Amino acid sequence: MEMNREKLCTSKADVSSDSAYHCSTCHDDEEWSTTSRGRAKSRSLSASPALGSTKEFRRTRSLHGPCPVTTFGPKACMLQNPKTIMHIQDPASQRLTWNKPPKSVLVIKKIRDASLLQPFKELCVYLTEENNMIVYVEKKVLEDPAIANDDNFGPVKKKFCTFREDYDDISNQIDFIICLGGDGTLLYASSLFQGSVPPVMAFHLGSLGFLTPFNFENFQSQVTQVIEGNAALVLRSRLKVKVVKEHREKLTVQNGIEENGVVSANIEKEVGKQIMQYQVLNEVVVDRGPSSYLSNVDVFLDGHLITTVQGDGVIVSTPTGSTAYAAAAGASMIHPNVPAIMITPICPHSLSFRPIVVPAGVELKIMLSPDARNTAWVSFDGRKRQEICHGDSISITTSCYPLPSICFRDPVSDWFESLAECLHWNVRKKQNNFAVEEEEF
C-alpha cells in the first residue's frame, strides 16, 4: 500500500504557473494568530514577503526540516526534491484528528501474562458494549485458557474479529491501535503494519514502559479522548530495510523464513537473488553471532564507504531506538521528533570509534568485508534474526511511514518523564550546601 503523495509533500495543485512548488506552510499569507483546534498557526521562520513589499519578516516558533520549497531571502530557495521524506513541524502542533469517527480498533495484549487478563477484558467490554466498536484481536490471544474458559466473557468474545500474523492483512481495516503491555507490544504493533500505521495508544502494563505513557487506572476517559480526537501525537520515524541475499543451492532455515516456520509474504525473488523488506521502529543490529572472531563489515553512506566496523557489531537506530540497545552501547539519546539515523558500534576495536548521527533520508548499506573471517547476523527490532554471508547486503534508509504514537501530555513532556522514571536519567544524591555562619556581633 502506498501513501498518497498529498500526505508526504505539497500537492501539485498548489503549484503556480510562474514558479516551482508553492508550499502552503512556507508561503501562507494568513496571520500567525489564526487558530486551529485551539492552537495558533505559525508561519515559517524563512517565509519571505512578496517582491517589493515592505512587510517585515516574522520570527515564530515553527520548526521545519528539509522542505523542497523552503525559501532563503527574496530570491533563493531549496532545489525541488521529489524524494523528500517528511516535513518536520513544531512538535507542539502535532495533534490527532479524524476524517471520520473511528469504528475499528486493534487490541494487542502481551502473551503469557496473567496480570493483563483483567485489564484486557475490561477494555474489550468497554470498547464493544459502550462504544459499539469493532475489536480486532490476534487469534493466539483468545487461545489463552483463562479467556477461552471464561463463560462470562463469551458474549464479548463472539464479537471479536481475529487475525493471524503473517497470514491475514488487516492494514486497511484498523482505525487505531491499543497496546497492553510493555515496549515490546508497541514494537510488535509496528511490525504488523509494513505501510501506513494507525495511531497507537500504549498502556504501561509491562516492565520498562519507556514507550507506553498511559496508566490503565483511568482508561475509559483516556480512550474516550482519543476517540474524540483530543490528543497529542509524536511521529516516531521508522527504518525501511532491504536485505538482498545471493541465491545459494543450500539455504539455511533463517533465510527467508519467519519465526513460525512460514515463508514470509514480503519476499521477492529475482534471478540469483532473494529480497526481503522490513519496517523497523527501534534498530537494525548487525553482530558477529556465535563466532569468536570480531565482526568485519563495511558501512556505505549514499554509495561511499565511510568505515569498516571491527568489533562485536554495529547498531543502526532511529531516535526512538536511541534509548534502547544504542543507549546501552554508549550512544546519545535523541528525541523522536529529531529527523536522524544513529550509527553506534558495539564494542569496537578502536578507541576513537564513537557513535555518529546522520541525516534522515540518507541510504546506508552494510556488507561483509571481503576479508572477513566469519559471517554476520542481523536482526530487526530483536526479531527475524538471520545470517549474512559474503555478497549479501543490508540497505537502510528512513521510511516514509512513521508510527504515530499518542501522547499522554505532549511529545516533549512525555519523553523527559520517561527518561526520569524509566532510565533514572541524571539521578544522583545532591550535594550539601555550605552552612551559613551567623555573623558575630
mmCIF file of C-alpha atoms in Angstrom, residues 20-308:
data_model
loop_
_atom_site.group_PDB
_atom_site.id
_atom_site.type_symbol
_atom_site.label_atom_id
_atom_site.label_comp_id
_atom_site.label_asym_id
_atom_site.label_seq_id
_atom_site.Cartn_x
_atom_site.Cartn_y
_atom_site.Cartn_z
ATOM 1 C CA ALA A 20 8.071 25.562 -8.984
ATOM 2 C CA TYR A 21 6.325 24.158 -5.911
ATOM 3 C CA HIS A 22 4.361 26.529 -3.665
ATOM 4 C CA CYS A 23 4.305 25.399 -0.042
ATOM 5 C CA SER A 24 1.208 26.422 1.916
ATOM 6 C CA THR A 25 3.269 26.470 5.113
ATOM 7 C CA CYS A 26 6.216 28.460 3.796
ATOM 8 C CA HIS A 27 4.076 30.898 1.788
ATOM 9 C CA ASP A 28 0.992 31.171 3.994
ATOM 10 C CA ASP A 29 -0.468 34.681 3.900
ATOM 11 C CA GLU A 30 -2.606 34.220 6.981
ATOM 12 C CA GLU A 31 -1.720 35.957 10.197
ATOM 13 C CA TRP A 32 0.186 33.843 12.685
ATOM 14 C CA SER A 33 -2.527 34.309 15.295
ATOM 15 C CA THR A 34 -5.144 32.346 13.312
ATOM 16 C CA THR A 35 -6.291 29.473 15.500
ATOM 17 C CA SER A 36 -6.977 25.868 14.588
ATOM 18 C CA ARG A 37 -8.247 23.324 17.133
ATOM 19 C CA GLY A 38 -7.315 25.710 19.936
ATOM 20 C CA ARG A 39 -3.701 26.226 18.803
ATOM 21 C CA ALA A 40 -2.167 29.140 16.954
ATOM 22 C CA LYS A 41 -0.976 28.658 13.390
ATOM 23 C CA SER A 42 2.606 29.758 12.897
ATOM 24 C CA ARG A 43 4.360 30.775 9.738
ATOM 25 C CA SER A 44 7.709 29.508 8.598
ATOM 26 C CA LEU A 45 10.820 31.098 10.024
ATOM 27 C CA SER A 46 12.071 31.500 6.468
ATOM 28 C CA ALA A 47 8.837 32.777 4.923
ATOM 29 C CA SER A 48 9.518 35.765 2.733
ATOM 30 C CA PRO A 49 7.273 38.726 1.768
ATOM 31 C CA ALA A 50 6.214 39.360 -1.781
ATOM 32 C CA LEU A 51 8.735 41.018 -4.027
ATOM 33 C CA GLY A 52 8.727 44.773 -3.487
ATOM 34 C CA SER A 53 6.768 44.529 -0.246
ATOM 35 C CA THR A 54 7.933 46.368 2.841
ATOM 36 C CA LYS A 55 6.324 43.842 5.179
ATOM 37 C CA GLU A 56 8.801 42.753 7.852
ATOM 38 C CA PHE A 57 9.856 39.170 8.453
ATOM 39 C CA ARG A 58 8.242 37.396 11.385
ATOM 40 C CA ARG A 59 10.086 35.071 13.741
ATOM 41 C CA THR A 60 7.873 32.275 15.017
ATOM 42 C CA ARG A 61 8.264 29.050 16.935
ATOM 43 C CA SER A 62 7.728 26.971 13.801
ATOM 44 C CA LEU A 63 10.330 24.307 13.115
ATOM 45 C CA HIS A 64 10.986 22.983 9.645
ATOM 46 C CA GLY A 65 13.204 20.216 8.387
ATOM 47 C CA PRO A 66 14.350 19.785 4.780
ATOM 48 C CA CYS A 67 11.494 21.067 2.625
ATOM 49 C CA PRO A 68 11.739 21.283 -1.204
ATOM 50 C CA VAL A 69 10.143 24.765 -1.223
ATOM 51 C CA THR A 70 11.853 26.468 1.738
ATOM 52 C CA THR A 71 12.963 29.986 0.748
ATOM 53 C CA PHE A 72 16.040 31.929 1.811
ATOM 54 C CA GLY A 73 15.607 35.663 1.299
ATOM 55 C CA PRO A 74 13.632 37.121 -1.610
ATOM 56 C CA LYS A 75 15.122 35.010 -4.423
ATOM 57 C CA ALA A 76 16.892 31.878 -3.120
ATOM 58 C CA CYS A 77 15.124 28.611 -2.319
ATOM 59 C CA MET A 78 15.821 24.919 -1.830
ATOM 60 C CA LEU A 79 16.072 22.936 -5.054
ATOM 61 C CA GLN A 80 12.949 20.861 -5.641
ATOM 62 C CA ASN A 81 13.443 17.323 -4.322
ATOM 63 C CA PRO A 82 10.698 14.799 -5.072
ATOM 64 C CA LYS A 83 12.299 12.303 -2.654
ATOM 65 C CA THR A 84 11.632 14.368 0.462
ATOM 66 C CA ILE A 85 10.893 12.013 3.355
ATOM 67 C CA MET A 86 8.792 14.216 5.620
ATOM 68 C CA HIS A 87 8.093 17.812 6.587
ATOM 69 C CA ILE A 88 9.085 18.378 10.205
ATOM 70 C CA GLN A 89 6.825 20.702 12.169
ATOM 71 C CA ASP A 90 6.656 22.110 15.654
ATOM 72 C CA PRO A 91 6.140 19.109 17.993
ATOM 73 C CA ALA A 92 3.545 21.034 19.994
ATOM 74 C CA SER A 93 1.328 21.368 16.892
ATOM 75 C CA GLN A 94 1.106 17.630 16.193
ATOM 76 C CA ARG A 95 -2.477 16.809 17.143
ATOM 77 C CA LEU A 96 -4.670 13.839 16.345
ATOM 78 C CA THR A 97 -7.767 14.402 14.247
ATOM 79 C CA TRP A 98 -10.191 12.066 12.482
ATOM 80 C CA ASN A 99 -11.611 12.485 8.997
ATOM 81 C CA LYS A 100 -14.429 10.151 10.074
ATOM 82 C CA PRO A 101 -15.268 8.753 13.524
ATOM 83 C CA PRO A 102 -13.152 5.637 14.236
ATOM 84 C CA LYS A 103 -15.048 2.351 14.215
ATOM 85 C CA SER A 104 -12.418 -0.406 14.463
ATOM 86 C CA VAL A 105 -9.642 -0.863 16.994
ATOM 87 C CA LEU A 106 -6.833 -3.400 17.223
ATOM 88 C CA VAL A 107 -6.116 -4.520 20.796
ATOM 89 C CA ILE A 108 -2.646 -6.003 21.268
ATOM 90 C CA LYS A 109 -2.064 -7.865 24.506
ATOM 91 C CA LYS A 110 1.204 -9.233 25.814
ATOM 92 C CA ILE A 111 1.105 -13.024 25.515
ATOM 93 C CA ARG A 112 1.533 -15.308 28.556
ATOM 94 C CA ASP A 113 0.989 -12.581 31.123
ATOM 95 C CA ALA A 114 -1.799 -13.418 33.594
ATOM 96 C CA SER A 115 -1.771 -9.912 35.078
ATOM 97 C CA LEU A 116 -3.118 -8.493 31.807
ATOM 98 C CA LEU A 117 -6.193 -10.716 31.580
ATOM 99 C CA GLN A 118 -8.457 -8.497 33.678
ATOM 100 C CA PRO A 119 -7.401 -5.189 32.013
ATOM 101 C CA PHE A 120 -7.837 -6.845 28.616
ATOM 102 C CA LYS A 121 -11.377 -7.967 29.448
ATOM 103 C CA GLU A 122 -12.358 -4.590 30.909
ATOM 104 C CA LEU A 123 -11.045 -2.733 27.866
ATOM 105 C CA CYS A 124 -12.775 -5.029 25.371
ATOM 106 C CA VAL A 125 -16.104 -4.793 27.207
ATOM 107 C CA TYR A 126 -15.813 -1.003 27.237
ATOM 108 C CA LEU A 127 -15.000 -0.822 23.514
ATOM 109 C CA THR A 128 -17.650 -3.248 22.286
ATOM 110 C CA GLU A 129 -20.594 -2.545 24.615
ATOM 111 C CA GLU A 130 -20.214 1.141 25.499
ATOM 112 C CA ASN A 131 -18.600 2.451 22.294
ATOM 113 C CA ASN A 132 -20.027 -0.105 19.839
ATOM 114 C CA MET A 133 -16.636 -0.561 18.167
ATOM 115 C CA ILE A 134 -15.276 -3.454 16.133
ATOM 116 C CA VAL A 135 -12.410 -5.040 18.068
ATOM 117 C CA TYR A 136 -9.636 -6.947 16.300
ATOM 118 C CA VAL A 137 -7.621 -9.406 18.388
ATOM 119 C CA GLU A 138 -4.872 -11.799 17.411
ATOM 120 C CA LYS A 139 -6.140 -15.370 17.352
ATOM 121 C CA LYS A 140 -3.470 -16.710 19.712
ATOM 122 C CA VAL A 141 -4.585 -14.226 22.402
ATOM 123 C CA LEU A 142 -8.003 -15.875 22.568
ATOM 124 C CA GLU A 143 -6.409 -19.320 22.858
ATOM 125 C CA ASP A 144 -5.336 -18.495 26.415
ATOM 126 C CA PRO A 145 -7.261 -20.957 28.682
ATOM 127 C CA ALA A 146 -8.183 -18.129 31.089
ATOM 128 C CA ILE A 147 -10.002 -16.362 28.236
ATOM 129 C CA ALA A 148 -11.291 -19.418 26.383
ATOM 130 C CA ASN A 149 -12.861 -20.928 29.532
ATOM 131 C CA ASP A 150 -14.428 -17.707 30.818
ATOM 132 C CA ASP A 151 -18.179 -18.066 30.179
ATOM 133 C CA ASN A 152 -18.929 -14.504 31.292
ATOM 134 C CA PHE A 153 -16.580 -13.189 28.624
ATOM 135 C CA GLY A 154 -18.125 -15.382 25.914
ATOM 136 C CA PRO A 155 -20.684 -12.870 24.539
ATOM 137 C CA VAL A 156 -17.974 -10.232 24.137
ATOM 138 C CA LYS A 157 -15.536 -12.685 22.585
ATOM 139 C CA LYS A 158 -18.046 -13.633 19.884
ATOM 140 C CA LYS A 159 -17.978 -10.048 18.609
ATOM 141 C CA PHE A 160 -14.204 -10.084 18.029
ATOM 142 C CA CYS A 161 -12.568 -10.154 14.613
ATOM 143 C CA THR A 162 -9.463 -12.337 14.744
ATOM 144 C CA PHE A 163 -6.350 -12.455 12.593
ATOM 145 C CA ARG A 164 -3.069 -14.352 12.371
ATOM 146 C CA GLU A 165 0.331 -12.765 11.953
ATOM 147 C CA ASP A 166 1.936 -13.334 8.525
ATOM 148 C CA TYR A 167 -1.347 -14.743 7.158
ATOM 149 C CA ASP A 168 -4.011 -12.037 7.352
ATOM 150 C CA ASP A 169 -3.605 -8.472 6.108
ATOM 151 C CA ILE A 170 -5.502 -6.041 8.364
ATOM 152 C CA SER A 171 -3.650 -2.879 7.374
ATOM 153 C CA ASN A 172 -6.702 -1.288 5.724
ATOM 154 C CA GLN A 173 -9.202 -2.329 8.399
ATOM 155 C CA ILE A 174 -7.816 -0.756 11.587
ATOM 156 C CA ASP A 175 -8.597 2.830 12.655
ATOM 157 C CA PHE A 176 -6.359 2.880 15.727
ATOM 158 C CA ILE A 177 -4.403 0.535 17.986
ATOM 159 C CA ILE A 178 -4.365 -0.014 21.762
ATOM 160 C CA CYS A 179 -1.386 -1.831 23.287
ATOM 161 C CA LEU A 180 -1.495 -3.529 26.691
ATOM 162 C CA GLY A 181 1.979 -4.457 27.907
ATOM 163 C CA GLY A 182 5.479 -3.054 27.687
ATOM 164 C CA ASP A 183 7.596 -1.565 24.938
ATOM 165 C CA GLY A 184 7.633 -4.903 23.129
ATOM 166 C CA THR A 185 3.933 -4.665 22.381
ATOM 167 C CA LEU A 186 4.473 -1.355 20.596
ATOM 168 C CA LEU A 187 7.337 -2.848 18.571
ATOM 169 C CA TYR A 188 5.111 -5.783 17.681
ATOM 170 C CA ALA A 189 2.316 -3.430 16.598
ATOM 171 C CA SER A 190 4.777 -1.643 14.326
ATOM 172 C CA SER A 191 5.816 -4.928 12.679
ATOM 173 C CA LEU A 192 2.199 -5.732 11.756
ATOM 174 C CA PHE A 193 1.976 -2.663 9.506
ATOM 175 C CA GLN A 194 4.536 -2.553 6.723
ATOM 176 C CA GLY A 195 2.865 0.522 5.244
ATOM 177 C CA SER A 196 0.843 3.284 6.865
ATOM 178 C CA VAL A 197 0.373 2.783 10.622
ATOM 179 C CA PRO A 198 -2.809 3.807 12.502
ATOM 180 C CA PRO A 199 -2.430 5.896 15.689
ATOM 181 C CA VAL A 200 -1.173 3.829 18.628
ATOM 182 C CA MET A 201 -2.270 4.245 22.249
ATOM 183 C CA ALA A 202 0.063 2.308 24.573
ATOM 184 C CA PHE A 203 -0.768 1.489 28.204
ATOM 185 C CA HIS A 204 2.076 0.877 30.642
ATOM 186 C CA LEU A 205 1.499 -2.705 31.812
ATOM 187 C CA GLY A 206 4.974 -4.129 31.250
ATOM 188 C CA SER A 207 8.402 -3.983 32.821
ATOM 189 C CA LEU A 208 10.084 -0.853 31.397
ATOM 190 C CA GLY A 209 7.384 1.201 29.695
ATOM 191 C CA PHE A 210 9.557 3.852 28.058
ATOM 192 C CA LEU A 211 7.252 3.971 25.014
ATOM 193 C CA THR A 212 3.981 3.414 26.914
ATOM 194 C CA PRO A 213 2.919 6.676 28.604
ATOM 195 C CA PHE A 214 -0.638 5.779 29.700
ATOM 196 C CA ASN A 215 -1.645 4.238 33.020
ATOM 197 C CA PHE A 216 -4.639 1.913 32.971
ATOM 198 C CA GLU A 217 -6.477 3.258 36.035
ATOM 199 C CA ASN A 218 -8.487 5.861 34.083
ATOM 200 C CA PHE A 219 -8.565 4.107 30.728
ATOM 201 C CA GLN A 220 -12.234 4.972 29.995
ATOM 202 C CA SER A 221 -11.729 8.731 29.922
ATOM 203 C CA GLN A 222 -8.402 8.450 28.124
ATOM 204 C CA VAL A 223 -9.767 6.198 25.383
ATOM 205 C CA THR A 224 -12.782 8.497 25.008
ATOM 206 C CA GLN A 225 -10.500 11.487 24.449
ATOM 207 C CA VAL A 226 -8.645 9.611 21.718
ATOM 208 C CA ILE A 227 -11.903 8.576 20.013
ATOM 209 C CA GLU A 228 -12.994 12.224 20.078
ATOM 210 C CA GLY A 229 -9.677 13.298 18.521
ATOM 211 C CA ASN A 230 -8.382 15.182 21.534
ATOM 212 C CA ALA A 231 -4.768 14.029 21.861
ATOM 213 C CA ALA A 232 -1.194 14.974 21.015
ATOM 214 C CA LEU A 233 0.920 12.839 18.674
ATOM 215 C CA VAL A 234 4.597 12.073 18.340
ATOM 216 C CA LEU A 235 5.634 10.752 14.929
ATOM 217 C CA ARG A 236 8.221 8.047 15.540
ATOM 218 C CA SER A 237 10.241 7.577 12.366
ATOM 219 C CA ARG A 238 10.912 4.029 11.189
ATOM 220 C CA LEU A 239 13.649 2.483 9.068
ATOM 221 C CA LYS A 240 12.950 0.897 5.712
ATOM 222 C CA VAL A 241 15.310 -2.069 5.450
ATOM 223 C CA LYS A 242 16.009 -4.193 2.382
ATOM 224 C CA VAL A 243 18.044 -7.383 2.717
ATOM 225 C CA VAL A 244 19.428 -8.747 -0.538
ATOM 226 C CA LYS A 245 20.877 -12.263 -0.440
ATOM 227 C CA GLU A 246 22.716 -14.159 -3.086
ATOM 228 C CA HIS A 247 20.707 -17.221 -4.051
ATOM 229 C CA ARG A 248 22.573 -20.335 -2.963
ATOM 230 C CA GLU A 249 21.906 -24.004 -3.511
ATOM 231 C CA LYS A 250 21.597 -24.689 0.181
ATOM 232 C CA LEU A 251 19.595 -22.156 2.183
ATOM 233 C CA THR A 252 19.622 -22.109 5.959
ATOM 234 C CA VAL A 253 16.406 -22.015 7.990
ATOM 235 C CA GLN A 254 16.719 -18.302 8.707
ATOM 236 C CA ASN A 255 16.957 -17.215 5.064
ATOM 237 C CA GLY A 256 13.520 -16.015 4.056
ATOM 238 C CA ILE A 257 11.591 -17.953 6.717
ATOM 239 C CA GLU A 258 9.718 -16.381 9.573
ATOM 240 C CA GLU A 259 9.975 -17.368 13.213
ATOM 241 C CA ASN A 260 6.877 -19.564 12.978
ATOM 242 C CA GLY A 261 8.340 -21.531 10.071
ATOM 243 C CA VAL A 262 6.150 -19.993 7.367
ATOM 244 C CA VAL A 263 7.614 -18.389 4.261
ATOM 245 C CA SER A 264 7.275 -14.604 4.527
ATOM 246 C CA ALA A 265 4.758 -12.918 2.256
ATOM 247 C CA ASN A 266 7.034 -9.943 1.562
ATOM 248 C CA ILE A 267 9.830 -11.983 -0.049
ATOM 249 C CA GLU A 268 10.527 -11.088 -3.671
ATOM 250 C CA LYS A 269 12.634 -13.428 -5.766
ATOM 251 C CA GLU A 270 14.883 -12.255 -8.561
ATOM 252 C CA VAL A 271 17.259 -14.211 -10.721
ATOM 253 C CA GLY A 272 20.009 -15.362 -8.370
ATOM 254 C CA LYS A 273 18.819 -13.048 -5.555
ATOM 255 C CA GLN A 274 16.432 -13.102 -2.650
ATOM 256 C CA ILE A 275 14.997 -9.795 -1.381
ATOM 257 C CA MET A 276 13.262 -9.181 1.947
ATOM 258 C CA GLN A 277 11.916 -5.864 3.239
ATOM 259 C CA TYR A 278 11.114 -4.754 6.772
ATOM 260 C CA GLN A 279 9.840 -1.671 8.591
ATOM 261 C CA VAL A 280 11.842 -1.185 11.812
ATOM 262 C CA LEU A 281 10.919 1.076 14.725
ATOM 263 C CA ASN A 282 13.915 0.695 17.067
ATOM 264 C CA GLU A 283 17.045 -0.591 15.403
ATOM 265 C CA VAL A 284 18.803 -2.879 12.969
ATOM 266 C CA VAL A 285 21.574 -4.828 14.729
ATOM 267 C CA VAL A 286 24.408 -6.486 12.823
ATOM 268 C CA ASP A 287 26.581 -8.656 15.090
ATOM 269 C CA ARG A 288 29.154 -11.431 14.928
ATOM 270 C CA GLY A 289 26.726 -14.134 16.044
ATOM 271 C CA PRO A 290 28.200 -17.295 17.587
ATOM 272 C CA SER A 291 31.655 -16.710 16.102
ATOM 273 C CA SER A 292 34.577 -15.898 18.421
ATOM 274 C CA TYR A 293 36.143 -13.629 15.774
ATOM 275 C CA LEU A 294 35.486 -9.896 15.511
ATOM 276 C CA SER A 295 32.830 -8.921 13.020
ATOM 277 C CA ASN A 296 34.227 -7.188 9.958
ATOM 278 C CA VAL A 297 31.584 -5.262 7.985
ATOM 279 C CA ASP A 298 31.786 -2.313 5.603
ATOM 280 C CA VAL A 299 29.377 0.607 6.046
ATOM 281 C CA PHE A 300 28.475 2.725 2.998
ATOM 282 C CA LEU A 301 26.596 6.047 3.058
ATOM 283 C CA ASP A 302 24.922 7.038 -0.198
ATOM 284 C CA GLY A 303 27.265 4.701 -2.049
ATOM 285 C CA HIS A 304 30.506 5.876 -0.397
ATOM 286 C CA LEU A 305 32.472 3.696 2.007
ATOM 287 C CA ILE A 306 32.633 5.591 5.305
ATOM 288 C CA THR A 307 34.158 2.992 7.622
ATOM 289 C CA THR A 308 34.771 -0.655 8.375
#
